[in-house]
PDB file of C-alpha atoms in Angstrom:
ATOM      1  CA  MET A   1       4.899  -6.047 -16.759  1.00 50.00           C
ATOM      2  CA  LEU A   2       5.717  -6.598 -13.072  1.00 55.00           C
ATOM      3  CA  LYS A   3       8.442  -8.934 -11.879  1.00 55.00           C
ATOM      4  CA  PRO A   4       7.714 -11.305  -8.977  1.00 55.00           C
ATOM      5  CA  LEU A   5       8.593 -10.058  -5.494  1.00 57.00           C
ATOM      6  CA  SER A   6      11.282 -12.727  -5.071  1.00 57.00           C
ATOM      7  CA  GLY A   7      10.540 -16.098  -6.670  1.00 54.00           C
ATOM      8  CA  PRO A   8       8.419 -17.422  -9.537  1.00 52.00           C
ATOM      9  CA  ARG A   9       5.514 -18.214  -7.186  1.00 68.00           C
ATOM     10  CA  ASP A  10       5.467 -14.657  -5.793  1.00 87.00           C
ATOM     11  CA  GLU A  11       3.326 -13.002  -8.473  1.00 94.00           C
ATOM     12  CA  ILE A  12       2.298  -9.534  -7.307  1.00 96.00           C
ATOM     13  CA  MET A  13      -1.435  -9.118  -6.749  1.00 97.00           C
ATOM     14  CA  LEU A  14      -1.607  -5.691  -5.131  1.00 96.00           C
ATOM     15  CA  ILE A  15       0.517  -2.607  -4.606  1.00 97.00           C
ATOM     16  CA  ALA A  16      -0.935  -0.052  -2.208  1.00 97.00           C
ATOM     17  CA  THR A  17       0.774   3.206  -1.291  1.00 96.00           C
ATOM     18  CA  GLU A  18      -0.280   5.462   1.576  1.00 95.00           C
ATOM     19  CA  HIS A  19       0.957   9.060   1.378  1.00 93.00           C
ATOM     20  CA  ASN A  20       1.328  11.247   4.469  1.00 89.00           C
ATOM     21  CA  TRP A  21       0.072  14.691   3.464  1.00 84.00           C
ATOM     22  CA  GLY A  22       0.306  16.020   7.024  1.00 79.00           C
ATOM     23  CA  LEU A  23       3.034  18.151   8.526  1.00 76.00           C
ATOM     24  CA  HIS A  24       6.307  16.229   8.930  1.00 73.00           C
ATOM     25  CA  SER A  25       9.201  16.259  11.348  1.00 72.00           C
ATOM     26  CA  THR A  26      12.467  14.442  10.629  1.00 69.00           C
ATOM     27  CA  ASN A  27      11.350  11.046  11.972  1.00 73.00           C
ATOM     28  CA  ASP A  28       7.797  10.930  10.567  1.00 79.00           C
ATOM     29  CA  TRP A  29       6.806   8.568   7.807  1.00 82.00           C
ATOM     30  CA  ASP A  30       6.363  10.098   4.368  1.00 86.00           C
ATOM     31  CA  ARG A  31       4.873   7.151   2.460  1.00 90.00           C
ATOM     32  CA  ILE A  32       4.334   3.437   2.947  1.00 92.00           C
ATOM     33  CA  THR A  33       4.138   0.876   0.142  1.00 95.00           C
ATOM     34  CA  TRP A  34       2.563  -2.566   0.576  1.00 96.00           C
ATOM     35  CA  THR A  35       3.340  -5.215  -2.063  1.00 96.00           C
ATOM     36  CA  ILE A  36       1.171  -8.313  -1.662  1.00 97.00           C
ATOM     37  CA  CYS A  37       1.539 -11.486  -3.722  1.00 96.00           C
ATOM     38  CA  TYR A  38      -1.086 -14.041  -4.724  1.00 96.00           C
ATOM     39  CA  ASN A  39       0.576 -16.620  -2.452  1.00 96.00           C
ATOM     40  CA  GLY A  40       0.246 -14.333   0.596  1.00 96.00           C
ATOM     41  CA  ARG A  41       3.846 -13.100   0.780  1.00 96.00           C
ATOM     42  CA  TYR A  42       4.056  -9.400   1.504  1.00 96.00           C
ATOM     43  CA  ASN A  43       6.651  -6.679   1.753  1.00 94.00           C
ATOM     44  CA  VAL A  44       5.984  -3.306   3.355  1.00 94.00           C
ATOM     45  CA  LYS A  45       8.404  -0.412   2.965  1.00 91.00           C
ATOM     46  CA  THR A  46       8.043   2.674   5.134  1.00 88.00           C
ATOM     47  CA  TYR A  47       9.863   5.765   3.898  1.00 86.00           C
ATOM     48  CA  TYR A  48      10.714   8.457   6.430  1.00 83.00           C
ATOM     49  CA  VAL A  49      11.455  12.146   6.153  1.00 79.00           C
ATOM     50  CA  GLY A  50      15.177  12.610   6.693  1.00 67.00           C
ATOM     51  CA  SER A  51      17.518  15.556   6.715  1.00 51.00           C
ATOM     52  CA  GLU A  52      19.398  14.506   3.566  1.00 58.00           C
ATOM     53  CA  LYS A  53      17.710  11.384   2.222  1.00 60.00           C
ATOM     54  CA  PRO A  54      14.645   9.348   3.137  1.00 63.00           C
ATOM     55  CA  PHE A  55      15.219   6.436   5.491  1.00 66.00           C
ATOM     56  CA  ARG A  56      13.401   3.183   4.917  1.00 76.00           C
ATOM     57  CA  ARG A  57      12.144   0.314   7.061  1.00 78.00           C
ATOM     58  CA  ALA A  58      11.071  -2.988   5.498  1.00 85.00           C
ATOM     59  CA  VAL A  59       8.713  -5.573   6.987  1.00 89.00           C
ATOM     60  CA  GLU A  60       8.035  -8.931   5.341  1.00 93.00           C
ATOM     61  CA  GLY A  61       5.718 -11.794   6.145  1.00 95.00           C
ATOM     62  CA  ASP A  62       2.874 -14.021   5.057  1.00 96.00           C
ATOM     63  CA  LEU A  63      -0.820 -13.184   5.173  1.00 96.00           C
ATOM     64  CA  ASP A  64      -3.326 -15.807   6.286  1.00 96.00           C
ATOM     65  CA  LYS A  65      -4.890 -17.610   3.338  1.00 96.00           C
ATOM     66  CA  GLU A  66      -8.326 -16.284   4.349  1.00 97.00           C
ATOM     67  CA  VAL A  67      -7.082 -12.686   4.129  1.00 97.00           C
ATOM     68  CA  VAL A  68      -5.655 -13.280   0.631  1.00 96.00           C
ATOM     69  CA  ILE A  69      -8.942 -14.846  -0.504  1.00 96.00           C
ATOM     70  CA  LYS A  70     -10.931 -11.928   0.942  1.00 96.00           C
ATOM     71  CA  LEU A  71      -8.629  -9.333  -0.690  1.00 96.00           C
ATOM     72  CA  LYS A  72      -8.879 -11.043  -4.066  1.00 95.00           C
ATOM     73  CA  SER A  73     -12.664 -11.306  -3.738  1.00 94.00           C
ATOM     74  CA  ILE A  74     -12.957  -7.568  -3.050  1.00 94.00           C
ATOM     75  CA  LEU A  75     -10.585  -6.708  -5.890  1.00 93.00           C
ATOM     76  CA  ASP A  76     -12.358  -9.026  -8.373  1.00 91.00           C
ATOM     77  CA  THR A  77     -15.910  -7.882  -7.759  1.00 81.00           C
ATOM     78  CA  LYS A  78     -15.834  -4.156  -7.082  1.00 78.00           C
ATOM     79  CA  ILE A  79     -14.631  -0.958  -8.685  1.00 77.00           C
ATOM     80  CA  LEU A  80     -11.850   0.721  -6.760  1.00 78.00           C
ATOM     81  CA  ARG A  81     -13.116   4.300  -6.746  1.00 77.00           C
ATOM     82  CA  LYS A  82     -16.586   5.661  -7.386  1.00 77.00           C
ATOM     83  CA  ASN A  83     -16.267   9.288  -6.277  1.00 71.00           C
ATOM     84  CA  PRO A  84     -14.409  12.034  -8.173  1.00 66.00           C
ATOM     85  CA  PRO A  85     -10.983  13.108  -6.826  1.00 66.00           C
ATOM     86  CA  VAL A  86     -10.869  15.572  -3.951  1.00 68.00           C
ATOM     87  CA  ASP A  87      -8.614  18.630  -4.068  1.00 66.00           C
ATOM     88  CA  ALA A  88      -6.861  17.956  -0.748  1.00 65.00           C
ATOM     89  CA  CYS A  89      -3.512  18.714   0.840  1.00 67.00           C
ATOM     90  CA  ASP A  90      -3.508  17.182   4.358  1.00 69.00           C
ATOM     91  CA  GLY A  91      -4.209  13.857   6.064  1.00 80.00           C
ATOM     92  CA  VAL A  92      -3.441  10.632   4.202  1.00 89.00           C
ATOM     93  CA  ALA A  93      -4.002   9.650   0.597  1.00 92.00           C
ATOM     94  CA  TRP A  94      -3.993   6.216  -1.027  1.00 93.00           C
ATOM     95  CA  GLU A  95      -3.106   4.785  -4.418  1.00 95.00           C
ATOM     96  CA  ILE A  96      -3.959   1.112  -5.077  1.00 95.00           C
ATOM     97  CA  GLU A  97      -3.147  -1.086  -8.075  1.00 95.00           C
ATOM     98  CA  TYR A  98      -4.419  -4.633  -8.739  1.00 95.00           C
ATOM     99  CA  PHE A  99      -2.534  -6.988 -11.100  1.00 96.00           C
ATOM    100  CA  THR A 100      -3.053 -10.306 -12.896  1.00 94.00           C
ATOM    101  CA  PRO A 101      -0.685 -13.146 -11.937  1.00 92.00           C
ATOM    102  CA  GLY A 102       1.112 -12.295 -15.194  1.00 91.00           C
ATOM    103  CA  GLY A 103       1.788  -8.731 -14.059  1.00 93.00           C
ATOM    104  CA  GLU A 104      -0.732  -6.749 -16.103  1.00 94.00           C
ATOM    105  CA  ARG A 105      -2.731  -4.087 -14.274  1.00 93.00           C
ATOM    106  CA  LEU A 106      -6.397  -5.048 -13.855  1.00 92.00           C
ATOM    107  CA  ASN A 107      -7.594  -2.067 -11.856  1.00 92.00           C
ATOM    108  CA  TYR A 108      -6.267   1.188 -10.455  1.00 92.00           C
ATOM    109  CA  SER A 109      -7.646   3.586  -7.858  1.00 90.00           C
ATOM    110  CA  GLY A 110      -6.224   6.615  -9.668  1.00 87.00           C
ATOM    111  CA  LYS A 111      -3.685   9.125  -8.429  1.00 88.00           C
ATOM    112  CA  PRO A 112      -3.204   9.414  -4.656  1.00 90.00           C
ATOM    113  CA  ASP A 113      -6.360  10.709  -2.987  1.00 89.00           C
ATOM    114  CA  TYR A 114      -8.562  10.341   0.078  1.00 87.00           C
ATOM    115  CA  ILE A 115     -10.476   7.097   0.477  1.00 89.00           C
ATOM    116  CA  TYR A 116     -13.048   8.314   3.014  1.00 87.00           C
ATOM    117  CA  GLY A 117     -16.433   6.919   2.008  1.00 86.00           C
ATOM    118  CA  GLU A 118     -14.881   4.692  -0.669  1.00 89.00           C
ATOM    119  CA  THR A 119     -16.096   1.359   0.730  1.00 90.00           C
ATOM    120  CA  THR A 120     -14.018  -0.871  -1.554  1.00 92.00           C
ATOM    121  CA  LEU A 121     -10.778   0.990  -0.845  1.00 93.00           C
ATOM    122  CA  GLU A 122     -11.495   1.142   2.895  1.00 94.00           C
ATOM    123  CA  GLN A 123     -12.079  -2.643   2.927  1.00 95.00           C
ATOM    124  CA  ILE A 124      -8.782  -3.272   1.117  1.00 96.00           C
ATOM    125  CA  VAL A 125      -6.810  -0.983   3.437  1.00 96.00           C
ATOM    126  CA  ALA A 126      -8.357  -2.633   6.520  1.00 96.00           C
ATOM    127  CA  LEU A 127      -6.873  -5.981   5.401  1.00 97.00           C
ATOM    128  CA  LEU A 128      -3.297  -4.714   4.922  1.00 96.00           C
ATOM    129  CA  PRO A 129      -0.767  -5.833   7.554  1.00 94.00           C
ATOM    130  CA  LYS A 130       0.045  -2.935   9.899  1.00 88.00           C
ATOM    131  CA  GLU A 131       2.359  -4.425  12.544  1.00 81.00           C
ATOM    132  CA  GLY A 132       5.591  -2.422  12.771  1.00 72.00           C
ATOM    133  CA  VAL A 133       4.673  -0.220   9.825  1.00 74.00           C
ATOM    134  CA  TYR A 134       3.956   3.150  11.473  1.00 70.00           C
ATOM    135  CA  GLU A 135       6.729   3.107  14.071  1.00 70.00           C
ATOM    136  CA  ALA A 136       8.831   6.241  14.342  1.00 65.00           C
ATOM    137  CA  CYS A 137      12.302   6.047  12.856  1.00 65.00           C
ATOM    138  CA  GLU A 138      15.368   7.369  14.600  1.00 57.00           C
ATOM    139  CA  VAL A 139      17.162   9.578  12.104  1.00 50.00           C
ATOM    140  CA  GLU A 140      20.909   9.019  11.906  1.00 50.00           C
ATOM    141  CA  LYS A 141      23.017  12.094  12.557  1.00 44.00           C
TER     142      LYS A 141
END
């Protein structure tokens, strides 16, 4: 069972992780994880490729109520993935989980994979906050 993001009213609705399967240099992002709560609070962690350990950048904020309602509507009415997995090794892959307010998983997109042509997953990803998420990270020496 999931624990709230910070307080009792921050029940997690969605965890989405984008994986960078492309070629990396030392300041490229490796994966990004969005955690979105039913009340609109969100936390985005960007993990970077580093020489010794991954560096991380966190962004927090609040989604507009309309965005939360739209996300929940998409998650409640549609399956997350209809096509079989693709054997891929470049580009970006997504993994999306949807939870009840009590923390039990309602739906899961399956292991990280492409979402091209997966309308439901593309709609969800389009609603995720992106500001400051993909910025390059200066690697400490």
